[in-house]
Amino acid sequence: MANLFRHLLILVGLYVVSSKPTFSEKYGDLIHTRVGELFRRVEAMQVKKDEPFIPPLLWEKHKGMYESDIKFYFHGHLDLYLFREAFKVYDDNMFNTAWITQCLLEAYMYGNSPKPSDEQIFSSVKSIKEYHNKNLNYSNSLMTFWPQQYNETTKTWVSYPVNLHNFFELAGDFNATFLETILKDLGFADLASIMERLMKSRDGYLRAFLIPPDFDDTFVNVGLGSLLTEAAADFPQSHQQWLSQNTNLTSVFDGLKKYAYRPLSKNDAVNTIDCRTYFYLRHFLEKQVDDKQDIALVPTWIQDLNEVQTMGPKGVDMPFNINNVDATVAANGVFGITSSILSGLVDPNLLHDQDLMQIYLNTSNLLAHMINYNFSSRPDLALLYYPSAFEFYWFVARTYAELQRSTKKGPLPYPVMDFVRDSLGEVLKGTMTEAVLNASIPNGDSQVYFDDFVGDGDLDSNNKTIIRGEDRLFTTAMAINALITTWTTFDKDSRHLVWEKDVPKEVRETVEKAANFLVHNMFSFKPWNAFFSGSVKGTTTFPLYPVNRVSIKVRKSADYTNKGLTPEAVRIYGMQGVIPESAYQELLKEKWFINAPLDFHGYNGYPDYWPFWCSEAYTYVTSMLALAKVSNSVDL
Ligand SMILES: *[C@@H]1O[C@H](CO)[C@@H](O)[C@H](O)[C@H]1NC(C)=O
Ligand SMILES: *[C@@H]1O[C@H](CO)[C@@H](O)[C@H](O)[C@H]1NC(C)=O
Ligand SMILES: *[C@@H]1O[C@H](CO)[C@@H](O)[C@H](O)[C@H]1NC(C)=O
Ligand SMILES: *[C@@H]1O[C@H](CO)[C@@H](O)[C@H](O)[C@H]1NC(C)=O
Ligand SMILES: *[C@@H]1O[C@H](CO)[C@@H](O)[C@H](O)[C@H]1NC(C)=O
Ligand SMILES: *[C@@H]1O[C@H](CO)[C@@H](O)[C@H](O)[C@H]1NC(C)=O
Ligand SMILES: *[C@@H]1O[C@H](CO)[C@@H](O)[C@H](O)[C@H]1NC(C)=O
Ligand SMILES: *[C@@H]1O[C@H](CO)[C@@H](O)[C@H](O)[C@H]1NC(C)=O
């Protein structure tokens, strides 16, 4: 806390905005130089040895991982801006490190970036060994976002952000009244009240961030294994290490079948979903009912409504005790299945299993639907944990590119894969491309950039909005990645990315201008992103939408009550099955504590703050990937 406060004061004194966009220079050799710089920067950011938490200055860190930070999206006047800049808590999670590793591999395999050392990759692969579900007594590849700590009382492994716990514990000891007084004296009254609210919400956050394994991390790990299988000759030690950590991939697909969201099933452990999911997904679901088709989708959490009753109170608990569907998680699910089959990592007969094939087909169709229908105009709900639509587009495009590349080698192993390639190709080249081009912002004649929302919601003393573009680098890199992954195919003989013949001129121009922006501005903006976030980000994302299933079950286990612990109620509050739209419209007229918010006006549209995860290394590596791919792209 003292540390935090010091940062704050330093920032008040030292902050200088240093954006000097260059306009008319041509990109070229500069790309090569930038790729090299970014490569070395990312390499340097990898944690080289384990470090313990030494309060209050040093966070717990683990060898092989890359830094990511928990921040809060404070925005508004100067004090809130400064607090956003200063506040960060180091976080170790599997997602960040696995993605950075995949980007390093892809930038080398499909772009012109240097080859990472087998050591660098190996050390990251090894670091995520700790993220396999430890509550199962068999080998499995069901992964958790955070590392797991053993709780002696409940005999359960619990996954949570260790440093955030440390931070709140430390802050709990600190005399908050004292800090508030200082802040008020300095004229930071807003901050003082925020500190007070933050401390009050401490238990809520600590409780919300005790989570089960999830299909996102699970399939990101499978995707990483698939890439390493393709690149085994270049990274033999890493490949072997990955295989030795993942000896039972069957567990992934068994899990997928067990936990898939099946709204039309009679099984009430999996036919009920978070009311926020139902709100954005319902038109897609209603259509299935009208067409008399069954449906099964990749959900976020690896837990069902039976298990949450027993595991929830022990700290392995889906937030709000209910599963949801997040389009980004779904995209990683589809990529994991596609790449593990095509790379030969899993049994090629996998999709002979009708149930898996259905989940694969239905989830791919969900992705296409989300792209075509603008996330039902509710990206806040459809991209519940991963707010960047550009990142989502890139994740979807990776599946298409994988299928395209494989098609060049020979027929795909299943007709359903041809279908997925064609349907994703159509929406990526159509609506996705148009949406990305629409979002580009010119910066002179020779550059364009893309902004999401981080840093674009501050106010000056006259209440005028200040645009700081703190996620501009990340968003621009992701826009390039989405477009170039969609419109080029890797040719394994020439080792170039070849632009497709039908690529529109605007796509080529936009990619080049965006790359030009990146090379000239790479170190002039904050390298921030909101690659992950808490699901609740202000009123539109509260789980206060219509439900038709509410149950309160008090935990049965006598053990805890005997030990004098209060039994907690595991409350289920969700939408079961699929109901006609007219019936849903009736429900929408009722009050669910509040009237369900129908529209979303962006994350800068209201003053609330919420936790997000920012990884500078991830911004650098995705920028490197974008530039390495641009410089390796050629016409046929
Ligand atoms: C593993 O756990 C299951 C369920 O708790 C139990 O039935 C089984 O006997 C255990 N197996 C081993 C080898 O410990
Ligand atoms: C272990 O679980 C119990 C019961 O939920 C909880 O009260 C306790 O704080 C946990 N211990 C640790 C170290 O987290
Ligand atoms: C906290 O600081 C305030 C103001 O300095 C003081 O009045 C109060 O007694 C302190 N509380 C504790 C528990 O030390
Ligand atoms: C692999 O995982 C499945 C569950 O999906 C389990 O039943 C099986 O015992 C595991 N096999 C091994 C060898 O651990
Ligand atoms: C979902 O899968 C089922 C079974 O394969 C199929 O009949 C249905 O049309 C699919 N729906 C979508 C939207 O993919
Ligand atoms: C997509 O949805 C967002 C958020 O509701 C909205 O602001 C935007 O205008 C929509 N875009 C289109 C093309 O409909
Ligand atoms: C792109 O912008 C045009 C013009 O504003 C709009 O009509 C169109 O719906 C947008 N397309 C997408 C996919 O956002
Ligand atoms: C800015 O907005 C705040 C809150 O709405 C208001 O209190 C303040 O007077 C405004 N300042 C100016 C200069 O308009």
mmCIF file of N, CA and C in Angstrom, residues 95 99 328 386-396 474 478-479 530-532 618:
data_model
loop_
_atom_site.group_PDB
_atom_site.id
_atom_site.type_symbol
_atom_site.label_atom_id
_atom_site.label_comp_id
_atom_site.label_asym_id
_atom_site.label_seq_id
_atom_site.Cartn_x
_atom_site.Cartn_y
_atom_site.Cartn_z
ATOM 1 N N PHE A 95 -3.098 -18.445 -18.809
ATOM 2 C CA PHE A 95 -3.577 -17.910 -20.083
ATOM 3 C C PHE A 95 -2.522 -17.025 -20.754
ATOM 4 N N TRP A 99 -0.410 -17.987 -24.162
ATOM 5 C CA TRP A 99 -0.616 -17.214 -25.391
ATOM 6 C C TRP A 99 0.661 -16.576 -25.886
ATOM 7 N N THR A 328 -15.370 -15.929 -26.816
ATOM 8 C CA THR A 328 -13.921 -16.089 -26.952
ATOM 9 C C THR A 328 -13.481 -17.475 -26.472
ATOM 10 N N TYR A 386 -13.378 -11.642 -21.913
ATOM 11 C CA TYR A 386 -12.304 -11.178 -22.796
ATOM 12 C C TYR A 386 -12.849 -10.050 -23.656
ATOM 13 N N PRO A 387 -12.790 -8.808 -23.159
ATOM 14 C CA PRO A 387 -13.538 -7.726 -23.812
ATOM 15 C C PRO A 387 -13.112 -7.375 -25.238
ATOM 16 N N SER A 388 -11.945 -7.800 -25.701
ATOM 17 C CA SER A 388 -11.502 -7.356 -27.022
ATOM 18 C C SER A 388 -12.144 -8.148 -28.159
ATOM 19 N N ALA A 389 -12.989 -7.473 -28.946
ATOM 20 C CA ALA A 389 -13.595 -8.136 -30.106
ATOM 21 C C ALA A 389 -12.531 -8.459 -31.145
ATOM 22 N N PHE A 390 -11.483 -7.628 -31.227
ATOM 23 C CA PHE A 390 -10.430 -7.852 -32.213
ATOM 24 C C PHE A 390 -9.664 -9.130 -31.895
ATOM 25 N N GLU A 391 -9.448 -9.350 -30.621
ATOM 26 C CA GLU A 391 -8.781 -10.584 -30.210
ATOM 27 C C GLU A 391 -9.661 -11.785 -30.576
ATOM 28 N N PHE A 392 -10.960 -11.650 -30.308
ATOM 29 C CA PHE A 392 -11.905 -12.711 -30.668
ATOM 30 C C PHE A 392 -11.820 -12.998 -32.174
ATOM 31 N N TYR A 393 -11.827 -11.959 -32.993
ATOM 32 C CA TYR A 393 -11.758 -12.150 -34.447
ATOM 33 C C TYR A 393 -10.501 -12.938 -34.827
ATOM 34 N N TRP A 394 -9.400 -12.570 -34.194
ATOM 35 C CA TRP A 394 -8.150 -13.259 -34.510
ATOM 36 C C TRP A 394 -8.228 -14.731 -34.085
ATOM 37 N N PHE A 395 -8.798 -14.985 -32.919
ATOM 38 C CA PHE A 395 -8.923 -16.373 -32.469
ATOM 39 C C PHE A 395 -9.744 -17.196 -33.473
ATOM 40 N N VAL A 396 -10.819 -16.621 -33.983
ATOM 41 C CA VAL A 396 -11.645 -17.338 -34.964
ATOM 42 C C VAL A 396 -10.859 -17.530 -36.263
ATOM 43 N N PHE A 474 -2.117 -2.665 -28.844
ATOM 44 C CA PHE A 474 -2.674 -4.016 -28.787
ATOM 45 C C PHE A 474 -3.801 -4.184 -29.808
ATOM 46 N N MET A 478 -3.941 -6.567 -33.055
ATOM 47 C CA MET A 478 -4.967 -7.600 -33.194
ATOM 48 C C MET A 478 -5.768 -7.431 -34.482
ATOM 49 N N ALA A 479 -5.997 -6.184 -34.889
ATOM 50 C CA ALA A 479 -6.713 -5.947 -36.150
ATOM 51 C C ALA A 479 -5.883 -6.486 -37.315
ATOM 52 N N ALA A 530 -6.777 -5.039 -22.195
ATOM 53 C CA ALA A 530 -7.653 -5.636 -21.183
ATOM 54 C C ALA A 530 -7.910 -7.045 -21.697
ATOM 55 N N PHE A 531 -6.859 -7.892 -21.609
ATOM 56 C CA PHE A 531 -6.980 -9.197 -22.257
ATOM 57 C C PHE A 531 -7.934 -10.107 -21.494
ATOM 58 N N PHE A 532 -8.170 -9.771 -20.240
ATOM 59 C CA PHE A 532 -9.075 -10.566 -19.417
ATOM 60 C C PHE A 532 -9.728 -9.601 -18.435
ATOM 61 N N TYR A 618 2.215 -9.364 -23.598
ATOM 62 C CA TYR A 618 1.249 -9.868 -24.592
ATOM 63 C C TYR A 618 1.039 -8.819 -25.702
#
